[in-house]
Backbone as a chain_set.jsonl record, in Angstrom:
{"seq": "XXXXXXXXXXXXXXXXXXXXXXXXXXXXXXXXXXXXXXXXXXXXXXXXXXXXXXXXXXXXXXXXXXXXXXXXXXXXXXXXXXXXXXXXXXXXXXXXXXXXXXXXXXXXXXXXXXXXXXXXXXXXXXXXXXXXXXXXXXXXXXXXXXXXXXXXXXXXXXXXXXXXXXXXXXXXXXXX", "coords": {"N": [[0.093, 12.309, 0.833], [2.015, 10.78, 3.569], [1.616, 8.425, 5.824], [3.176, 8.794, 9.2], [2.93, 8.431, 11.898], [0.572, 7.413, 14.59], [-1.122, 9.196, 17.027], [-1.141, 8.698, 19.935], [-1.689, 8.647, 23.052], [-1.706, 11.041, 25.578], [1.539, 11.644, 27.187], [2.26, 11.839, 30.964], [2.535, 14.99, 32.255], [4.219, 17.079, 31.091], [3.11, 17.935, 28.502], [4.084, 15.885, 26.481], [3.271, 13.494, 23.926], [2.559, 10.103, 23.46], [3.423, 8.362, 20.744], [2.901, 5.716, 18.114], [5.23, 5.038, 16.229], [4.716, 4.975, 11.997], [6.509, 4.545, 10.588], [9.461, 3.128, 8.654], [11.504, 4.522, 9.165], [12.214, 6.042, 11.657], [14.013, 7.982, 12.36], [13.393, 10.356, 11.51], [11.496, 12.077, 13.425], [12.528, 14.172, 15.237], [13.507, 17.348, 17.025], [12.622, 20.377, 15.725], [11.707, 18.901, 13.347], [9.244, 18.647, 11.195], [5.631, 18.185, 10.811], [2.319, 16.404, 9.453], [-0.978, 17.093, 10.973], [-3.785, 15.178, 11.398], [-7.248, 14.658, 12.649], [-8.105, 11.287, 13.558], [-9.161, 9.11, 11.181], [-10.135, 6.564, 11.797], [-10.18, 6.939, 14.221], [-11.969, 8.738, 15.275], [-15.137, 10.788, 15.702], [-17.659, 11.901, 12.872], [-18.517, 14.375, 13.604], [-16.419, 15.382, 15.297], [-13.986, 15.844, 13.775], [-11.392, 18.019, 12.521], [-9.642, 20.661, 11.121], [-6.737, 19.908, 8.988], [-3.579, 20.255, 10.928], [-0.352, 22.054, 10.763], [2.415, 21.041, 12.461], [5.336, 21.673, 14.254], [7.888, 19.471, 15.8], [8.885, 19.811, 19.25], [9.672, 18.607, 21.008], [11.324, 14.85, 21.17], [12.014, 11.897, 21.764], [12.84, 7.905, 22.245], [10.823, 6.084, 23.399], [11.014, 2.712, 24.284], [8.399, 1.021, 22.14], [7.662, 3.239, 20.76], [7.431, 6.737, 20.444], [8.064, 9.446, 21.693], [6.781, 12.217, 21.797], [6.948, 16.528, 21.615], [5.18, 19.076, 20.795], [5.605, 22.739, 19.083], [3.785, 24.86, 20.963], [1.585, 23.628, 21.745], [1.838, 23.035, 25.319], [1.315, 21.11, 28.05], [-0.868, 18.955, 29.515], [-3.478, 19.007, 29.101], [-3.728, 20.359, 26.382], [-1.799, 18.757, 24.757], [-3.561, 16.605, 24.725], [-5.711, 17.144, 23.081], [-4.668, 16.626, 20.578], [-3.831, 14.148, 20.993], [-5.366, 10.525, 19.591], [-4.922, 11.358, 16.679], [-3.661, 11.465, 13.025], [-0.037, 11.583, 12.081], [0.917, 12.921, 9.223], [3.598, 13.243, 6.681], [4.548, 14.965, 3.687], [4.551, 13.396, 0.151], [6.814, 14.584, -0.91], [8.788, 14.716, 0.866], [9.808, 12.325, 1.948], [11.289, 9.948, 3.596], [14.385, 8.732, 1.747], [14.237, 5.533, 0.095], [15.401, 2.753, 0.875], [17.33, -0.209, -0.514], [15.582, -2.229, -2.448], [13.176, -1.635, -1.32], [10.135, 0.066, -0.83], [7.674, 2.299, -1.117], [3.952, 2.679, -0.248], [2.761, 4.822, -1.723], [4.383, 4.781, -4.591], [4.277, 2.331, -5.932], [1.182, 2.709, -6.346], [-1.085, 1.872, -8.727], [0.913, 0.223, -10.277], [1.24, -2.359, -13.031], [0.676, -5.501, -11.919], [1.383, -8.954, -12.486], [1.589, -12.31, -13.495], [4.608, -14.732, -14.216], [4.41, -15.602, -16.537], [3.463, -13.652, -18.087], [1.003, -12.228, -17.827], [-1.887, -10.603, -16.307], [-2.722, -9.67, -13.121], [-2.877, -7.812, -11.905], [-3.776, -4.86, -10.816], [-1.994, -2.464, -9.062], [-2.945, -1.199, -6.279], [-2.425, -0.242, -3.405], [0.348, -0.342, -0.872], [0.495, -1.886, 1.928], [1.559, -2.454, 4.971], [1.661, -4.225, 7.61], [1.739, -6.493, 10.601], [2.05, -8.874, 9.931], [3.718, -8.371, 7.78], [4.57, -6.941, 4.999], [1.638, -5.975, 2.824], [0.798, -6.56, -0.695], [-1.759, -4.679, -2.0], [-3.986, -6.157, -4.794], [-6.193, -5.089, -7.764], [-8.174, -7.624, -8.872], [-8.487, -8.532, -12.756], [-11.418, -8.991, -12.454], [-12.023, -7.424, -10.664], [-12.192, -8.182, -7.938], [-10.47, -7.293, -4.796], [-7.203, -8.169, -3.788], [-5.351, -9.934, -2.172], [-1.813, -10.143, -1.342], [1.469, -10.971, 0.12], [4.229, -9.092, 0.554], [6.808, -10.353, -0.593], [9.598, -12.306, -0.935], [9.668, -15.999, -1.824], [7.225, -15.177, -3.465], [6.953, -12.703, -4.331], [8.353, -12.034, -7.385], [9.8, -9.752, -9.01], [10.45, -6.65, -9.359], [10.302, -4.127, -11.367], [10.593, -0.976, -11.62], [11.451, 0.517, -13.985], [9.165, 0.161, -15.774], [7.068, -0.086, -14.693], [6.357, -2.725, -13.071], [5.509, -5.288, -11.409], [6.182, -8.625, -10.978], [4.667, -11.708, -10.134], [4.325, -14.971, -8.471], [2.372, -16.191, -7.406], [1.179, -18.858, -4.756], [-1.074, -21.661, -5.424], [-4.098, -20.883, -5.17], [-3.873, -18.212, -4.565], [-4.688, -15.73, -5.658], [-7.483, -15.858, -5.568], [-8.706, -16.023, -2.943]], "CA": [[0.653, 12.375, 2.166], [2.786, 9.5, 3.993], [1.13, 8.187, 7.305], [4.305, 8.652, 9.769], [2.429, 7.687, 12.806], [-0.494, 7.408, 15.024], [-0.911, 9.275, 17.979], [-1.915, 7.634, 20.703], [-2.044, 9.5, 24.154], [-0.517, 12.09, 26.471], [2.696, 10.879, 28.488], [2.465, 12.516, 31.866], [1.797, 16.24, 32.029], [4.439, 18.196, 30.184], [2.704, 18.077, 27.004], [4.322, 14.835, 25.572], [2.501, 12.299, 23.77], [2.751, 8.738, 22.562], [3.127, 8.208, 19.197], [3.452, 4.825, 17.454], [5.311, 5.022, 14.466], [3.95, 3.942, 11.541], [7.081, 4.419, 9.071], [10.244, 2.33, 8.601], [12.57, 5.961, 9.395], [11.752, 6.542, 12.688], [14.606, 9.054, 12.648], [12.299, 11.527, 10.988], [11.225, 12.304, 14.7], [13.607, 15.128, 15.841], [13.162, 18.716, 16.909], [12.855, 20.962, 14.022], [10.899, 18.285, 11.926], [7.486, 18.862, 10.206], [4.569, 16.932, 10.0], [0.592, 17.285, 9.358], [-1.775, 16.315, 11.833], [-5.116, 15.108, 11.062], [-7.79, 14.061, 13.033], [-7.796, 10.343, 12.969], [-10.07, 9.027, 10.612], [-10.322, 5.732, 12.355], [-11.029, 7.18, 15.793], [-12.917, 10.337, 15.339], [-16.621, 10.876, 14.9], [-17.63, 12.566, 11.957], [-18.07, 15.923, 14.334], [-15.238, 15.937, 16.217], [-12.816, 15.812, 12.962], [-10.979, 18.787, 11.935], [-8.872, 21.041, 9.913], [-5.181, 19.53, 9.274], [-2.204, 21.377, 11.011], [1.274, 21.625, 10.3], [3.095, 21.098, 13.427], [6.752, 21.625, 14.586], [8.176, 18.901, 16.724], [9.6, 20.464, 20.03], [11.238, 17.548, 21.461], [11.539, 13.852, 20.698], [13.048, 10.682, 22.299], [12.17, 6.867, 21.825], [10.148, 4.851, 24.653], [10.318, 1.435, 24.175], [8.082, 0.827, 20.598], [6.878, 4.516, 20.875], [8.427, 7.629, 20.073], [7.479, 10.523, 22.796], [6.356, 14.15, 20.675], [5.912, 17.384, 21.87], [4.999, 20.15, 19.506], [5.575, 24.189, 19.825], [2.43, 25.474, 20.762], [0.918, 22.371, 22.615], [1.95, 22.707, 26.701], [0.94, 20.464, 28.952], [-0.906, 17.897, 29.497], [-4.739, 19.706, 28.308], [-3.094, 21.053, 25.317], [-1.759, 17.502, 24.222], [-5.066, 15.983, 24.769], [-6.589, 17.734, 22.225], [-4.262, 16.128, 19.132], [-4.479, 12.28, 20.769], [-6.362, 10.439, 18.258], [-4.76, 12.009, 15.725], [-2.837, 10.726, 12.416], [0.764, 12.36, 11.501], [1.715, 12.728, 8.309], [4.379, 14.22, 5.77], [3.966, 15.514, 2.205], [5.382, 12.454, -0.372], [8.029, 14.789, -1.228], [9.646, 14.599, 2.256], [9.54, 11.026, 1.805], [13.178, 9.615, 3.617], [15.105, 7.855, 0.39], [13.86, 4.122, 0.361], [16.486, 1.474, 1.297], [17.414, -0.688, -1.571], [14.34, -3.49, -2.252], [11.806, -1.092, -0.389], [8.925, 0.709, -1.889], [6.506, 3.218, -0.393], [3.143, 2.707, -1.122], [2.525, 5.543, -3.354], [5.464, 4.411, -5.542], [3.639, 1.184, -6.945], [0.359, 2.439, -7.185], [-0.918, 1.954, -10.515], [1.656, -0.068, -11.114], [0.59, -3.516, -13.592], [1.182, -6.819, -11.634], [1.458, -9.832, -13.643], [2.527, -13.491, -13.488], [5.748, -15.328, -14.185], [4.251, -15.635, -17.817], [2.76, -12.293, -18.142], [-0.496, -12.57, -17.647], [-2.266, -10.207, -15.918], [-3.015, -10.579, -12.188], [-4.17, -6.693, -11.246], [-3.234, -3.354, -10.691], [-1.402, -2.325, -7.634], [-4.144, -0.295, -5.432], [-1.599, -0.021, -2.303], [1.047, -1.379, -0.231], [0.154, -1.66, 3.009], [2.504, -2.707, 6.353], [1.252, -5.033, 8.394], [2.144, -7.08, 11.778], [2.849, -9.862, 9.399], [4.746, -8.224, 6.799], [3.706, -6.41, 3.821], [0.768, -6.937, 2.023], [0.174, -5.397, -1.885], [-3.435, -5.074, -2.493], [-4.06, -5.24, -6.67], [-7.74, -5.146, -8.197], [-7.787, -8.252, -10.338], [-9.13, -8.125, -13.944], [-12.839, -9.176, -12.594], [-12.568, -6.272, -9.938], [-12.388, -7.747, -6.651], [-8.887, -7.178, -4.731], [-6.196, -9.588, -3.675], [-3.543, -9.431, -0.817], [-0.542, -10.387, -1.721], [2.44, -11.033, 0.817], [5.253, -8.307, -0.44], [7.71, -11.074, -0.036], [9.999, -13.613, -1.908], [9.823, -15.587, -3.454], [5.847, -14.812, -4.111], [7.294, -11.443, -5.531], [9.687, -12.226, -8.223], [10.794, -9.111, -9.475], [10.456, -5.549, -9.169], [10.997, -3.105, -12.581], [11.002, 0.585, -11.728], [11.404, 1.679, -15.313], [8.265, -0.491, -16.435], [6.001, 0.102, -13.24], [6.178, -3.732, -13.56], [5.344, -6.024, -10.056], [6.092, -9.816, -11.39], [4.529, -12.633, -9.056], [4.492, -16.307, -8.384], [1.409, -16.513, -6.219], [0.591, -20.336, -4.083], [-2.223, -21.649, -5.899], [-5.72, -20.64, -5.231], [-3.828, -16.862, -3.42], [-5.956, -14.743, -6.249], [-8.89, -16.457, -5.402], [-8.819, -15.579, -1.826]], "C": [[1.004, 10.96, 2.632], [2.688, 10.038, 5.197], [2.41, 7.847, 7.75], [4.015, 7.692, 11.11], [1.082, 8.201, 13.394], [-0.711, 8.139, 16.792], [-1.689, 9.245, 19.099], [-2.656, 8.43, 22.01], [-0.981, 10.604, 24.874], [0.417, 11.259, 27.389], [3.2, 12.006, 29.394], [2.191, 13.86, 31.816], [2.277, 17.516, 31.528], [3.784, 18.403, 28.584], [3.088, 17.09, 25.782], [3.198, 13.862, 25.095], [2.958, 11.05, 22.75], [2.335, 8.419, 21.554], [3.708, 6.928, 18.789], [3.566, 5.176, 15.66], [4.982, 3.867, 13.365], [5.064, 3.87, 9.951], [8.471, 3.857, 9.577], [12.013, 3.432, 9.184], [11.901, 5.98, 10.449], [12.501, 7.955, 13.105], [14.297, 10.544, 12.281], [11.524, 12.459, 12.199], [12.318, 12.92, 15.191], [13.103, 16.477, 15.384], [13.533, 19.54, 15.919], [11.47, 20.358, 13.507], [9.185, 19.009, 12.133], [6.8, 17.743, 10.029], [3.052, 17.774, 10.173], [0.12, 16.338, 10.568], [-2.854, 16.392, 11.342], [-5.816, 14.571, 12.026], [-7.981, 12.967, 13.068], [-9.424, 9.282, 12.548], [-11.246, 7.607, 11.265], [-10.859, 5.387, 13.467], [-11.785, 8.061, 16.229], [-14.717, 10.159, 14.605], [-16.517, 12.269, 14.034], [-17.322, 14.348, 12.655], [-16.91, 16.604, 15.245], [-13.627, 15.832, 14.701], [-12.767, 17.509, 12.713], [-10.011, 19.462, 11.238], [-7.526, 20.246, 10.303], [-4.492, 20.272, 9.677], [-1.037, 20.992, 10.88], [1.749, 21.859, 11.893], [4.574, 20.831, 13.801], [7.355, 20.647, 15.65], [9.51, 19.969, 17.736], [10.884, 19.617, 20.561], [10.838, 15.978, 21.039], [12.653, 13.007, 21.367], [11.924, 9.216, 22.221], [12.091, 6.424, 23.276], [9.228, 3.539, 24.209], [9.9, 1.381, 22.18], [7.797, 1.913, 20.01], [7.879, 5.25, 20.776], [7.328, 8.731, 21.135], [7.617, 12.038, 21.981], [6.056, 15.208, 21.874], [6.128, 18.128, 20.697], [4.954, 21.476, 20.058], [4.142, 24.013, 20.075], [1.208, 24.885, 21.82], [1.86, 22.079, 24.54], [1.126, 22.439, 27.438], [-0.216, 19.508, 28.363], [-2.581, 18.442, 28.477], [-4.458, 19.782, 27.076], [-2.769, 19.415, 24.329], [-2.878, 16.693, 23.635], [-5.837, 16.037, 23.168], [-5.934, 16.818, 20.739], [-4.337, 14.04, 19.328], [-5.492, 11.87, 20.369], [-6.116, 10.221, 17.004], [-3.91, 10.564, 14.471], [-1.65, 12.119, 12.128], [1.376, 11.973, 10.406], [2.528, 13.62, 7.478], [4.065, 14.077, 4.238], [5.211, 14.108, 0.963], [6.949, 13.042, -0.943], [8.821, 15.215, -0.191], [9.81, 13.336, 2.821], [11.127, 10.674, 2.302], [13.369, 8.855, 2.114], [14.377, 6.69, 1.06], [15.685, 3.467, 0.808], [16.228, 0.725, -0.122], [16.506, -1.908, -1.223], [13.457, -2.977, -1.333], [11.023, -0.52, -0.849], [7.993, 1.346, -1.061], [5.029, 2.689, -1.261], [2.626, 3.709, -2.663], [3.487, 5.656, -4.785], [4.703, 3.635, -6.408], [2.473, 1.513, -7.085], [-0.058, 2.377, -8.076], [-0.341, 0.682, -11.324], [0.723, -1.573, -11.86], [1.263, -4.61, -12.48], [1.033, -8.074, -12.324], [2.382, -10.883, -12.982], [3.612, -13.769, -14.507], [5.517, -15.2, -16.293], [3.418, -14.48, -18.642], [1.477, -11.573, -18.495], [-0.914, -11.772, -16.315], [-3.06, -10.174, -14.714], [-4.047, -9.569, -11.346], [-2.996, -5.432, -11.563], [-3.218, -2.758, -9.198], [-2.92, -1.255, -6.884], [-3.189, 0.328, -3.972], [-0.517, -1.059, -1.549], [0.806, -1.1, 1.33], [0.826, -2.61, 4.012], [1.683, -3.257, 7.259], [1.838, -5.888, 9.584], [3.038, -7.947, 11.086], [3.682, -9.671, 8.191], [4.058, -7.379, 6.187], [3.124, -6.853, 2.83], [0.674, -5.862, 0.337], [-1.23, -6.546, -1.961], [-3.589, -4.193, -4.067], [-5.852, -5.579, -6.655], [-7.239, -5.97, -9.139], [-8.871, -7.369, -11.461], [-10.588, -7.827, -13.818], [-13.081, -8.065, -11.222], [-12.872, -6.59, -8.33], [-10.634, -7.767, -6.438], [-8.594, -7.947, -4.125], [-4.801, -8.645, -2.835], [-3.129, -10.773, -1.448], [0.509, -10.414, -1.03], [3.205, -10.378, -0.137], [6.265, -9.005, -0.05], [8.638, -11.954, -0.765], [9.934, -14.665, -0.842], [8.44, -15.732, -4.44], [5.874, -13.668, -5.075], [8.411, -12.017, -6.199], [10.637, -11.054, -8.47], [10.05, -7.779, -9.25], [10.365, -4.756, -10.502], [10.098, -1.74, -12.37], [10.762, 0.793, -12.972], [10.027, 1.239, -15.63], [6.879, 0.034, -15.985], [4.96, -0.989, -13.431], [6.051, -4.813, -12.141], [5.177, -7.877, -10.851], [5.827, -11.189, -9.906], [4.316, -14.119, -9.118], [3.901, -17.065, -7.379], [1.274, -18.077, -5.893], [-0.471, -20.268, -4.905], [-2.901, -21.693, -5.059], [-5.134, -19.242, -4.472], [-4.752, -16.249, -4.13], [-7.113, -14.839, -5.908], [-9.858, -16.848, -4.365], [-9.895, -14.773, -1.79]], "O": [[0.381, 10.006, 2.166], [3.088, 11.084, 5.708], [3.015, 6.934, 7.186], [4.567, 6.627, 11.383], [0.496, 9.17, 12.912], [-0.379, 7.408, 17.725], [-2.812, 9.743, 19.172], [-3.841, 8.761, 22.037], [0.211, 10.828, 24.662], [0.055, 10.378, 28.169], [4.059, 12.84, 29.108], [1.243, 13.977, 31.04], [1.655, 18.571, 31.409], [4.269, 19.139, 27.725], [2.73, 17.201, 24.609], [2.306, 13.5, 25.862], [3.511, 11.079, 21.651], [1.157, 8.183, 21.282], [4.915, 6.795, 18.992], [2.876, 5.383, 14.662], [4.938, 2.641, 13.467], [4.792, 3.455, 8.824], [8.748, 4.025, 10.765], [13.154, 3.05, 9.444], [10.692, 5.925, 10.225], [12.019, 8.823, 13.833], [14.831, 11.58, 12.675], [10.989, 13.515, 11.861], [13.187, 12.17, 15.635], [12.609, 16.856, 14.322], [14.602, 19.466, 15.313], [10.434, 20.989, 13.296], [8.447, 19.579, 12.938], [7.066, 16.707, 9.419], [2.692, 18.864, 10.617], [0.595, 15.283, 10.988], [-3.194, 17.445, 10.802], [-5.107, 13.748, 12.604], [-8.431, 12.956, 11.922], [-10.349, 8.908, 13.269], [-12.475, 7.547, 11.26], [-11.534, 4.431, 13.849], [-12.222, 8.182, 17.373], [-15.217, 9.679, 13.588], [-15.809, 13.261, 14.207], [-16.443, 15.171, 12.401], [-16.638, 17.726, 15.671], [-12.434, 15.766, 14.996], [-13.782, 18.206, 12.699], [-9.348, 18.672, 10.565], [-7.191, 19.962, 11.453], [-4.45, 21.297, 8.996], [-0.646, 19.824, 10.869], [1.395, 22.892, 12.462], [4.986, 19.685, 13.62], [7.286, 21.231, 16.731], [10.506, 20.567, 17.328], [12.112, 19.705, 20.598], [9.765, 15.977, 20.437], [13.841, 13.306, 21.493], [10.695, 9.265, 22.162], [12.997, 6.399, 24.109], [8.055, 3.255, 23.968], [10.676, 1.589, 21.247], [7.628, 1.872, 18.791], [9.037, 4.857, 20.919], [6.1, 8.688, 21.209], [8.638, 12.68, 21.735], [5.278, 15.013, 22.807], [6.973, 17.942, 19.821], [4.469, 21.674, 21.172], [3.426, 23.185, 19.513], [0.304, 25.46, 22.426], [2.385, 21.001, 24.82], [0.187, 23.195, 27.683], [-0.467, 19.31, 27.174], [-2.67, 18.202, 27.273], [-5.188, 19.009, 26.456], [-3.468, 19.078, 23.374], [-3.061, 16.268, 22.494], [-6.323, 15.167, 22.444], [-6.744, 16.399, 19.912], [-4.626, 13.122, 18.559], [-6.555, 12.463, 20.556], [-6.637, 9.389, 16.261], [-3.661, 9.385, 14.724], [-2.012, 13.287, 11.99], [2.167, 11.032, 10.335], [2.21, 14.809, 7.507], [3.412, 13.163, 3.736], [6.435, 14.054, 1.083], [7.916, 12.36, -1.285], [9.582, 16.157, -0.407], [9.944, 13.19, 4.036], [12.085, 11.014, 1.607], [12.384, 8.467, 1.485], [13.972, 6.714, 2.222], [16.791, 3.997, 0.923], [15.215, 0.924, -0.793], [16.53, -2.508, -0.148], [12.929, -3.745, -0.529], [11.356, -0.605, -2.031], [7.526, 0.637, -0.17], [4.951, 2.4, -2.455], [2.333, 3.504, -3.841], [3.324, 6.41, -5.744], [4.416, 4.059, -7.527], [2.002, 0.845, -8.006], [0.668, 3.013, -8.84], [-0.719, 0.2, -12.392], [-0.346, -1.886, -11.337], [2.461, -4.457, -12.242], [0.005, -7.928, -12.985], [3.389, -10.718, -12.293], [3.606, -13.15, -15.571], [6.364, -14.791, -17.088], [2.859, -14.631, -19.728], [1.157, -10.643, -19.234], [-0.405, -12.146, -15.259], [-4.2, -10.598, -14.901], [-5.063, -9.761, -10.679], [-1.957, -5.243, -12.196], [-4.158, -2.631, -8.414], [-3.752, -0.743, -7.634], [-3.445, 1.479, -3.62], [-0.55, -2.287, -1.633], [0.992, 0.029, 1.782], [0.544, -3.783, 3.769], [0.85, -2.476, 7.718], [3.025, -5.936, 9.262], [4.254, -8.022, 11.268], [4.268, -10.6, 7.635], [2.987, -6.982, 6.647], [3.525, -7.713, 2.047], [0.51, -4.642, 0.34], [-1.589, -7.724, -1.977], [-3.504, -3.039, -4.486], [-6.523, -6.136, -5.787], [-6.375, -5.7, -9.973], [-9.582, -6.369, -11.358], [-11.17, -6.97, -14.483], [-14.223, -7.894, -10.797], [-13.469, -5.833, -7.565], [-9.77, -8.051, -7.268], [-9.468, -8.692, -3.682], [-4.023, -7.692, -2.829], [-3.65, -11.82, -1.833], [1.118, -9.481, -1.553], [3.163, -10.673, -1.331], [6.874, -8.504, 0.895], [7.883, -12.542, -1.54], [10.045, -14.559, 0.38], [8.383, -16.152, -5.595], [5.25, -13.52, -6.126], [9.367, -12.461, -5.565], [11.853, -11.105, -8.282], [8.876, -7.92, -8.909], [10.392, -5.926, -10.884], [9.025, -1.559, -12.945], [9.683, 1.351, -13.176], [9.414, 2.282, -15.856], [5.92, 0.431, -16.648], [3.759, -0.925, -13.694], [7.227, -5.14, -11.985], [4.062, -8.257, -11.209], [6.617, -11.45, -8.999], [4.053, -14.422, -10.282], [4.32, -18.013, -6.715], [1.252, -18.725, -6.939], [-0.939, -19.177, -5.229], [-2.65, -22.396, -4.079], [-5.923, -18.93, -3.581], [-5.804, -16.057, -3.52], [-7.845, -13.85, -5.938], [-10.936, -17.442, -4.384], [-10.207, -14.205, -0.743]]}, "num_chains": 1, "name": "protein.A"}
């Protein structure tokens, strides 16, 4: 599953709520669409988590950094309540197309990363989106993990067919 966004709180008392998105498509947000909701793992105590639902977006418009949701089923402002908290996500095969030089995390995991001379640096674990850019986190050889700015020209190269991540880390970044 691909975390779309996070949803935050109710806006006002028809049943909307504030959702920061958390994916690079924001246009994925329109009535019709599909997503899962989960409890959010981050803000929920263990007892208040529960089952995932599939939910239908009713309506949709952007405020500001935020995208405003409602969902069938969910009127008013009570009704809302209940999913802020939450995380929304879609199934990787509803994944928008990438943009050329973009990569989802579950694309590279796995993949080998390796220096300039091909030497072994880790194995991708995730890519993860950050304030300051994107970071890949690999497990080196000795097993602890390593952020990585997803950036040139620290990333050199890319290879798809290989599931090949070539880098050109600052000295001492592994060793972070």
């Amino acid at each position: 599953m691909l975390l779309v966004g996070y949803v935050r709180r109710p806006h006002g008392l028809g049943g909307e709520l504030s959702v920061e998105p958390m994916t690079d498509f924001p246009e994925r947000f329109v009535p019709g669409g599909k997503v899962e909701w989960r409890a959010g793992s981050r803000l929920a105590k263990p007892s208040e988590t529960s089952e995932p639902r599939r939910l239908t977006i009713r309506t949709a418009r952007r405020h500001g950094e935020r995208v405003l949701l409602s969902f069938e089923g969910f009127a008013g402002v009570d009704a809302a309540r209940a999913l802020a908290g939450g995380e929304l996500s879609v199934p990787d095969s509803e994944a928008a197309p990438p943009r050329p030089d973009f990569y989802y995390s579950h694309q590279v995991e796995g993949w080998r990363c390796e220096d300039r001379e091909g030497r072994l640096a880790g194995v991708v674990r995730s890519l993860e989106q950050t304030v300051a850019g994107p970071l890949l986190a690999i497990e080196t050889p000795s097993g602890r993990e390593a952020l990585i700015p997803f950036v040139e020209p620290i990333v050199v190269s890319v290879d798809e067919s290989e599931k090949r991540i070539v880098i050109d880390p600052p000295e001492g970044l592994l060793e972070v």
